[in-house]
Amino acid sequence: MAPPPDPAFTRILLKLSGEALMGELDYGTDPERVAAIARQIRGLHDRGVEVAVVVGAGNIYRGMAGAAAGMDRATADYMGMLATVLNALALQDALEKDGTHTRVQSAITISEVAEPYIRRRAMRHLEKGRVVIFAAGTGNPFFTTDTAAALRALEIHAEAILMAKNGVEGVYSADPALEPDAQFIERITHMEALERGLKIMDSTALSLCMDNRLPLYVFNMDDERNIDRIVSGDRVGTLVST
Ligand code: UDP
């Protein structure tokens, strides 16, 4: 069999929503799903691609839900950020069991369990072949982990964000679960996605990507071959670029 082509990227940032870690469960992390993600990350790493990961927390807690229930929004958002730390540790555990060296860096200081976020140190870890998991989002309420993904990707000079989705192949003209006629979109600009209000990532995050010409690959994480295909330069899912 021919060896895989040289990877199309040297450094990428993988955005995993909390739901990506939840599998078929209603809440929390599904160990099998997390192990499957760890294997895919190892595959990337084995091909020499430097991988940073931003994890969400929708499987545990979202600030908006707390605010809707009458909590102070900032307090609820801090709870959401702390919930991302739980997911980061679950992913770290699965990666290390699978033989991949990792570091978790948290935007909220929590020094017993994770390093603080230090940009240059994160980049050094990546150069040394460690997978860096960024936890606690941006460290600021009123933001999301999508914005954290855009921000960290730019800070560490990642060449692209790989946005993992579950159950959908990429971006559609409307929510395919609600509108069966929704059209799959293979390629789109950030600007058009913003104008059409397509649900790729929130508008703050998408604007940040647009302003800095950072491409996004939106793909279905349920197919374990997809990440490898994207890194091989194959057309998979939706490409959002300028
Ligand atoms: N959050 C925040 N600031 C950030 C990142 C996250 O306040 O920079 C909070 C926010 O309450 C959010 C929760 O953490 O709802 C979980 O993150 P997110 O909703 O982005 O998770 P995902 O949808 O990716 O699972």
mmCIF file of C-alpha atoms and ligand atoms in Angstrom:
data_model
loop_
_atom_site.group_PDB
_atom_site.id
_atom_site.type_symbol
_atom_site.label_atom_id
_atom_site.label_comp_id
_atom_site.label_asym_id
_atom_site.label_seq_id
_atom_site.Cartn_x
_atom_site.Cartn_y
_atom_site.Cartn_z
ATOM 1 C CA MET A 1 0.000 0.000 0.000
ATOM 2 C CA ALA A 2 1.269 3.503 -0.846
ATOM 3 C CA PRO A 3 2.336 5.571 2.169
ATOM 4 C CA PRO A 4 -0.055 8.412 3.084
ATOM 5 C CA PRO A 5 0.777 11.747 1.428
ATOM 6 C CA ASP A 6 2.665 14.383 3.377
ATOM 7 C CA PRO A 7 0.207 16.151 5.678
ATOM 8 C CA ALA A 8 -1.316 19.334 4.319
ATOM 9 C CA PHE A 9 -0.734 21.080 7.676
ATOM 10 C CA THR A 10 2.015 21.261 10.240
ATOM 11 C CA ARG A 11 -0.119 22.637 13.084
ATOM 12 C CA ILE A 12 -3.885 22.535 13.499
ATOM 13 C CA LEU A 13 -6.386 23.318 16.206
ATOM 14 C CA LEU A 14 -9.187 20.831 16.750
ATOM 15 C CA LYS A 15 -12.387 22.207 18.274
ATOM 16 C CA LEU A 16 -14.412 19.602 20.112
ATOM 17 C CA SER A 17 -17.782 20.622 21.442
ATOM 18 C CA GLY A 18 -18.886 19.072 24.703
ATOM 19 C CA GLU A 19 -21.483 17.123 22.746
ATOM 20 C CA ALA A 20 -18.713 15.465 20.724
ATOM 21 C CA LEU A 21 -17.592 13.767 23.949
ATOM 22 C CA MET A 22 -21.088 12.734 24.967
ATOM 23 C CA GLY A 23 -21.769 10.049 22.340
ATOM 24 C CA GLU A 24 -25.253 8.619 22.768
ATOM 25 C CA LEU A 25 -25.518 9.726 26.395
ATOM 26 C CA ASP A 26 -27.748 12.556 27.606
ATOM 27 C CA TYR A 27 -25.079 14.074 29.800
ATOM 28 C CA GLY A 28 -21.375 13.789 30.574
ATOM 29 C CA THR A 29 -18.628 11.958 28.748
ATOM 30 C CA ASP A 30 -18.881 8.603 27.005
ATOM 31 C CA PRO A 31 -15.571 6.780 27.602
ATOM 32 C CA GLU A 32 -15.794 4.928 24.279
ATOM 33 C CA ARG A 33 -16.405 8.110 22.365
ATOM 34 C CA VAL A 34 -13.555 9.888 24.137
ATOM 35 C CA ALA A 35 -11.257 6.930 23.406
ATOM 36 C CA ALA A 36 -12.243 7.047 19.724
ATOM 37 C CA ILE A 37 -11.386 10.752 19.599
ATOM 38 C CA ALA A 38 -8.064 10.053 21.304
ATOM 39 C CA ARG A 39 -7.245 7.477 18.611
ATOM 40 C CA GLN A 40 -8.000 9.966 15.862
ATOM 41 C CA ILE A 41 -5.812 12.580 17.505
ATOM 42 C CA ARG A 42 -3.005 10.032 17.826
ATOM 43 C CA GLY A 43 -3.369 9.275 14.114
ATOM 44 C CA LEU A 44 -2.788 12.939 13.351
ATOM 45 C CA HIS A 45 0.071 13.170 15.741
ATOM 46 C CA ASP A 46 1.700 10.031 14.254
ATOM 47 C CA ARG A 47 1.690 11.759 10.876
ATOM 48 C CA GLY A 48 3.755 14.567 12.349
ATOM 49 C CA VAL A 49 0.974 17.139 12.660
ATOM 50 C CA GLU A 50 1.111 19.320 15.771
ATOM 51 C CA VAL A 51 -2.289 19.253 17.436
ATOM 52 C CA ALA A 52 -3.897 21.660 19.876
ATOM 53 C CA VAL A 53 -7.426 21.030 21.119
ATOM 54 C CA VAL A 54 -10.091 23.342 22.510
ATOM 55 C CA VAL A 55 -12.899 21.569 24.340
ATOM 56 C CA GLY A 56 -16.385 22.865 25.033
ATOM 57 C CA ALA A 57 -18.769 21.879 27.801
ATOM 58 C CA GLY A 58 -22.251 21.662 26.314
ATOM 59 C CA ASN A 59 -22.407 18.067 27.584
ATOM 60 C CA ILE A 60 -22.175 19.330 31.151
ATOM 61 C CA TYR A 61 -23.136 22.975 31.492
ATOM 62 C CA ARG A 62 -23.798 26.081 29.435
ATOM 63 C CA GLY A 63 -23.812 29.549 30.930
ATOM 64 C CA MET A 64 -26.888 30.525 28.935
ATOM 65 C CA ALA A 65 -28.879 27.760 30.624
ATOM 66 C CA GLY A 66 -27.907 29.056 34.056
ATOM 67 C CA ALA A 67 -28.732 32.624 33.042
ATOM 68 C CA ALA A 68 -32.113 31.493 31.701
ATOM 69 C CA ALA A 69 -32.800 29.912 35.099
ATOM 70 C CA GLY A 70 -32.171 33.268 36.768
ATOM 71 C CA MET A 71 -28.468 33.076 37.588
ATOM 72 C CA ASP A 72 -26.103 35.919 37.052
ATOM 73 C CA ARG A 73 -24.757 35.341 33.537
ATOM 74 C CA ALA A 74 -21.110 35.864 34.428
ATOM 75 C CA THR A 75 -21.304 33.392 37.311
ATOM 76 C CA ALA A 76 -23.016 30.849 35.086
ATOM 77 C CA ASP A 77 -20.364 31.353 32.415
ATOM 78 C CA TYR A 78 -17.586 30.710 34.932
ATOM 79 C CA MET A 79 -19.355 27.470 35.775
ATOM 80 C CA GLY A 80 -19.345 26.628 32.069
ATOM 81 C CA MET A 81 -15.628 27.355 31.834
ATOM 82 C CA LEU A 82 -14.932 25.110 34.817
ATOM 83 C CA ALA A 83 -16.974 22.378 33.133
ATOM 84 C CA THR A 84 -14.609 22.516 30.139
ATOM 85 C CA VAL A 85 -11.803 21.617 32.541
ATOM 86 C CA LEU A 86 -13.602 18.364 33.379
ATOM 87 C CA ASN A 87 -13.794 17.518 29.686
ATOM 88 C CA ALA A 88 -10.159 18.462 29.149
ATOM 89 C CA LEU A 89 -9.083 16.073 31.903
ATOM 90 C CA ALA A 90 -11.219 13.255 30.483
ATOM 91 C CA LEU A 91 -9.646 13.766 27.073
ATOM 92 C CA GLN A 92 -6.165 14.006 28.549
ATOM 93 C CA ASP A 93 -6.681 10.720 30.357
ATOM 94 C CA ALA A 94 -7.837 8.983 27.164
ATOM 95 C CA LEU A 95 -4.940 10.402 25.150
ATOM 96 C CA GLU A 96 -2.342 9.384 27.707
ATOM 97 C CA LYS A 97 -3.820 5.863 27.945
ATOM 98 C CA ASP A 98 -3.455 5.703 24.193
ATOM 99 C CA GLY A 99 0.223 6.674 24.449
ATOM 100 C CA THR A 100 0.024 10.333 23.423
ATOM 101 C CA HIS A 101 1.856 12.909 25.530
ATOM 102 C CA THR A 102 -0.346 15.821 26.508
ATOM 103 C CA ARG A 103 -0.567 18.980 28.524
ATOM 104 C CA VAL A 104 -3.707 20.740 29.670
ATOM 105 C CA GLN A 105 -3.477 24.514 29.854
ATOM 106 C CA SER A 106 -6.298 26.347 31.544
ATOM 107 C CA ALA A 107 -7.323 29.961 31.030
ATOM 108 C CA ILE A 108 -8.496 29.961 34.673
ATOM 109 C CA THR A 109 -5.708 29.194 37.113
ATOM 110 C CA ILE A 110 -6.273 25.788 38.607
ATOM 111 C CA SER A 111 -2.682 24.862 39.193
ATOM 112 C CA GLU A 112 -3.180 21.518 40.939
ATOM 113 C CA VAL A 113 -4.685 19.988 37.825
ATOM 114 C CA ALA A 114 -3.523 21.994 34.827
ATOM 115 C CA GLU A 115 -0.853 24.402 33.707
ATOM 116 C CA PRO A 116 -1.894 28.009 33.356
ATOM 117 C CA TYR A 117 -2.264 29.165 29.767
ATOM 118 C CA ILE A 118 1.107 30.483 28.665
ATOM 119 C CA ARG A 119 1.279 30.960 24.940
ATOM 120 C CA ARG A 120 4.967 30.428 24.417
ATOM 121 C CA ARG A 121 4.959 27.365 26.621
ATOM 122 C CA ALA A 122 2.032 25.934 24.671
ATOM 123 C CA MET A 123 3.954 26.419 21.442
ATOM 124 C CA ARG A 124 7.010 24.742 22.928
ATOM 125 C CA HIS A 125 4.902 21.732 23.941
ATOM 126 C CA LEU A 126 3.584 21.470 20.412
ATOM 127 C CA GLU A 127 7.102 21.614 18.972
ATOM 128 C CA LYS A 128 8.054 18.779 21.302
ATOM 129 C CA GLY A 129 5.195 16.673 19.960
ATOM 130 C CA ARG A 130 2.806 17.053 22.874
ATOM 131 C CA VAL A 131 -0.880 17.531 22.297
ATOM 132 C CA VAL A 132 -1.995 20.674 24.106
ATOM 133 C CA ILE A 133 -5.560 20.807 25.376
ATOM 134 C CA PHE A 134 -6.797 24.306 26.076
ATOM 135 C CA ALA A 135 -9.349 24.398 28.880
ATOM 136 C CA ALA A 136 -11.572 27.099 30.395
ATOM 137 C CA GLY A 137 -12.261 28.785 27.074
ATOM 138 C CA THR A 138 -10.944 32.325 26.855
ATOM 139 C CA GLY A 139 -11.158 32.749 30.639
ATOM 140 C CA ASN A 140 -13.832 35.424 30.138
ATOM 141 C CA PRO A 141 -17.593 35.242 30.578
ATOM 142 C CA PHE A 142 -19.843 36.169 27.646
ATOM 143 C CA PHE A 143 -17.582 34.256 25.273
ATOM 144 C CA THR A 144 -17.723 30.712 23.981
ATOM 145 C CA THR A 145 -15.250 27.955 23.378
ATOM 146 C CA ASP A 146 -15.638 28.649 19.635
ATOM 147 C CA THR A 147 -14.105 32.052 20.266
ATOM 148 C CA ALA A 148 -11.432 30.388 22.383
ATOM 149 C CA ALA A 149 -10.687 28.090 19.435
ATOM 150 C CA ALA A 150 -10.313 31.026 17.040
ATOM 151 C CA LEU A 151 -8.219 32.997 19.513
ATOM 152 C CA ARG A 152 -5.869 30.174 20.456
ATOM 153 C CA ALA A 153 -5.509 29.031 16.841
ATOM 154 C CA LEU A 154 -4.362 32.522 15.895
ATOM 155 C CA GLU A 155 -2.098 32.863 18.900
ATOM 156 C CA ILE A 156 -0.249 29.620 18.231
ATOM 157 C CA HIS A 157 -0.171 30.143 14.441
ATOM 158 C CA ALA A 158 -2.285 27.110 13.639
ATOM 159 C CA GLU A 159 -2.939 26.892 9.909
ATOM 160 C CA ALA A 160 -6.581 25.872 10.288
ATOM 161 C CA ILE A 161 -9.332 25.036 12.747
ATOM 162 C CA LEU A 162 -10.900 21.620 12.388
ATOM 163 C CA MET A 163 -14.465 22.000 13.700
ATOM 164 C CA ALA A 164 -15.804 18.592 14.649
ATOM 165 C CA LYS A 165 -19.550 18.027 14.235
ATOM 166 C CA ASN A 166 -21.533 14.959 15.110
ATOM 167 C CA GLY A 167 -24.186 13.533 12.858
ATOM 168 C CA VAL A 168 -23.777 16.134 10.090
ATOM 169 C CA GLU A 169 -21.274 16.214 7.249
ATOM 170 C CA GLY A 170 -20.571 19.940 7.464
ATOM 171 C CA VAL A 171 -22.479 23.150 6.848
ATOM 172 C CA TYR A 172 -25.980 23.214 5.368
ATOM 173 C CA SER A 173 -28.196 26.051 4.134
ATOM 174 C CA ALA A 174 -30.523 25.301 7.096
ATOM 175 C CA ASP A 175 -30.639 22.825 9.957
ATOM 176 C CA PRO A 176 -31.030 19.452 8.175
ATOM 177 C CA ALA A 177 -32.757 18.000 11.246
ATOM 178 C CA LEU A 178 -35.544 20.574 10.847
ATOM 179 C CA GLU A 179 -35.559 21.142 7.090
ATOM 180 C CA PRO A 180 -35.106 18.033 4.962
ATOM 181 C CA ASP A 181 -34.498 20.198 1.848
ATOM 182 C CA ALA A 182 -31.460 21.872 3.398
ATOM 183 C CA GLN A 183 -28.567 22.004 0.911
ATOM 184 C CA PHE A 184 -25.088 20.843 1.804
ATOM 185 C CA ILE A 185 -22.484 23.581 1.289
ATOM 186 C CA GLU A 186 -19.059 22.405 0.197
ATOM 187 C CA ARG A 187 -17.303 25.737 0.310
ATOM 188 C CA ILE A 188 -18.222 29.193 1.575
ATOM 189 C CA THR A 189 -16.529 32.398 2.665
ATOM 190 C CA HIS A 190 -16.599 33.553 6.274
ATOM 191 C CA MET A 191 -18.431 36.687 5.162
ATOM 192 C CA GLU A 192 -21.193 34.803 3.389
ATOM 193 C CA ALA A 193 -21.586 32.424 6.320
ATOM 194 C CA LEU A 194 -21.944 35.420 8.633
ATOM 195 C CA GLU A 195 -24.408 37.190 6.355
ATOM 196 C CA ARG A 196 -26.539 34.073 5.977
ATOM 197 C CA GLY A 197 -26.401 33.391 9.714
ATOM 198 C CA LEU A 198 -25.258 29.802 9.148
ATOM 199 C CA LYS A 199 -24.667 27.857 12.325
ATOM 200 C CA ILE A 200 -20.973 27.108 12.064
ATOM 201 C CA MET A 201 -19.670 28.867 15.129
ATOM 202 C CA ASP A 202 -20.901 31.983 16.870
ATOM 203 C CA SER A 203 -20.482 35.285 15.077
ATOM 204 C CA THR A 204 -17.728 36.619 17.366
ATOM 205 C CA ALA A 205 -15.616 33.561 16.623
ATOM 206 C CA LEU A 206 -16.383 33.586 12.917
ATOM 207 C CA SER A 207 -15.530 37.294 12.620
ATOM 208 C CA LEU A 208 -12.204 36.682 14.299
ATOM 209 C CA CYS A 209 -11.446 33.928 11.793
ATOM 210 C CA MET A 210 -12.546 36.133 8.895
ATOM 211 C CA ASP A 211 -10.474 39.126 9.954
ATOM 212 C CA ASN A 212 -7.401 36.949 10.203
ATOM 213 C CA ARG A 213 -8.071 34.723 7.172
ATOM 214 C CA LEU A 214 -8.102 31.582 9.241
ATOM 215 C CA PRO A 215 -9.701 28.661 7.379
ATOM 216 C CA LEU A 216 -12.181 26.328 9.042
ATOM 217 C CA TYR A 217 -12.811 22.746 8.091
ATOM 218 C CA VAL A 218 -16.216 21.651 9.349
ATOM 219 C CA PHE A 219 -16.580 17.885 9.269
ATOM 220 C CA ASN A 220 -18.396 14.882 10.688
ATOM 221 C CA MET A 221 -16.450 13.365 13.540
ATOM 222 C CA ASP A 222 -18.594 10.203 13.452
ATOM 223 C CA ASP A 223 -16.539 8.962 10.507
ATOM 224 C CA GLU A 224 -13.186 8.115 12.057
ATOM 225 C CA ARG A 225 -11.361 8.564 8.726
ATOM 226 C CA ASN A 226 -12.347 12.198 8.224
ATOM 227 C CA ILE A 227 -9.610 13.942 10.171
ATOM 228 C CA ASP A 228 -6.985 11.921 8.382
ATOM 229 C CA ARG A 229 -8.567 12.753 5.028
ATOM 230 C CA ILE A 230 -8.579 16.482 5.742
ATOM 231 C CA VAL A 231 -4.947 16.351 6.724
ATOM 232 C CA SER A 232 -4.199 14.455 3.507
ATOM 233 C CA GLY A 233 -5.676 17.385 1.581
ATOM 234 C CA ASP A 234 -8.842 15.512 0.524
ATOM 235 C CA ARG A 235 -12.101 17.414 0.218
ATOM 236 C CA VAL A 236 -14.219 16.472 3.221
ATOM 237 C CA GLY A 237 -17.089 18.391 4.780
ATOM 238 C CA THR A 238 -17.268 22.161 4.371
ATOM 239 C CA LEU A 239 -14.347 24.510 3.909
ATOM 240 C CA VAL A 240 -14.909 28.044 5.199
ATOM 241 C CA SER A 241 -12.219 30.344 3.882
ATOM 242 C CA THR A 242 -11.662 33.777 2.398
HETATM 243 N N1 UDP B 1 -17.611 29.923 28.399
HETATM 244 C C1 UDP B 1 -17.321 31.247 28.708
HETATM 245 N N2 UDP B 1 -16.238 31.846 28.133
HETATM 246 C C2 UDP B 1 -15.435 31.208 27.240
HETATM 247 C C3 UDP B 1 -15.751 29.869 26.900
HETATM 248 C C4 UDP B 1 -16.845 29.259 27.493
HETATM 249 O O1 UDP B 1 -18.008 31.853 29.498
HETATM 250 O O2 UDP B 1 -14.460 31.803 26.753
HETATM 251 C C5 UDP B 1 -18.713 29.238 29.097
HETATM 252 C C6 UDP B 1 -20.089 29.552 28.551
HETATM 253 O O3 UDP B 1 -20.994 29.595 29.639
HETATM 254 C C7 UDP B 1 -20.387 28.350 27.695
HETATM 255 C C8 UDP B 1 -19.738 27.215 28.455
HETATM 256 O O4 UDP B 1 -18.556 27.821 28.999
HETATM 257 O O5 UDP B 1 -21.770 28.125 27.552
HETATM 258 C C9 UDP B 1 -19.392 26.011 27.646
HETATM 259 O O6 UDP B 1 -18.768 26.371 26.431
HETATM 260 P P1 UDP B 1 -19.496 26.201 24.992
HETATM 261 O O7 UDP B 1 -20.955 26.519 25.112
HETATM 262 O O8 UDP B 1 -18.703 26.990 24.008
HETATM 263 O O9 UDP B 1 -19.314 24.638 24.760
HETATM 264 P P2 UDP B 1 -19.659 23.762 23.460
HETATM 265 O O10 UDP B 1 -20.907 24.320 22.825
HETATM 266 O O11 UDP B 1 -18.498 23.852 22.532
HETATM 267 O O12 UDP B 1 -19.837 22.371 24.009
#
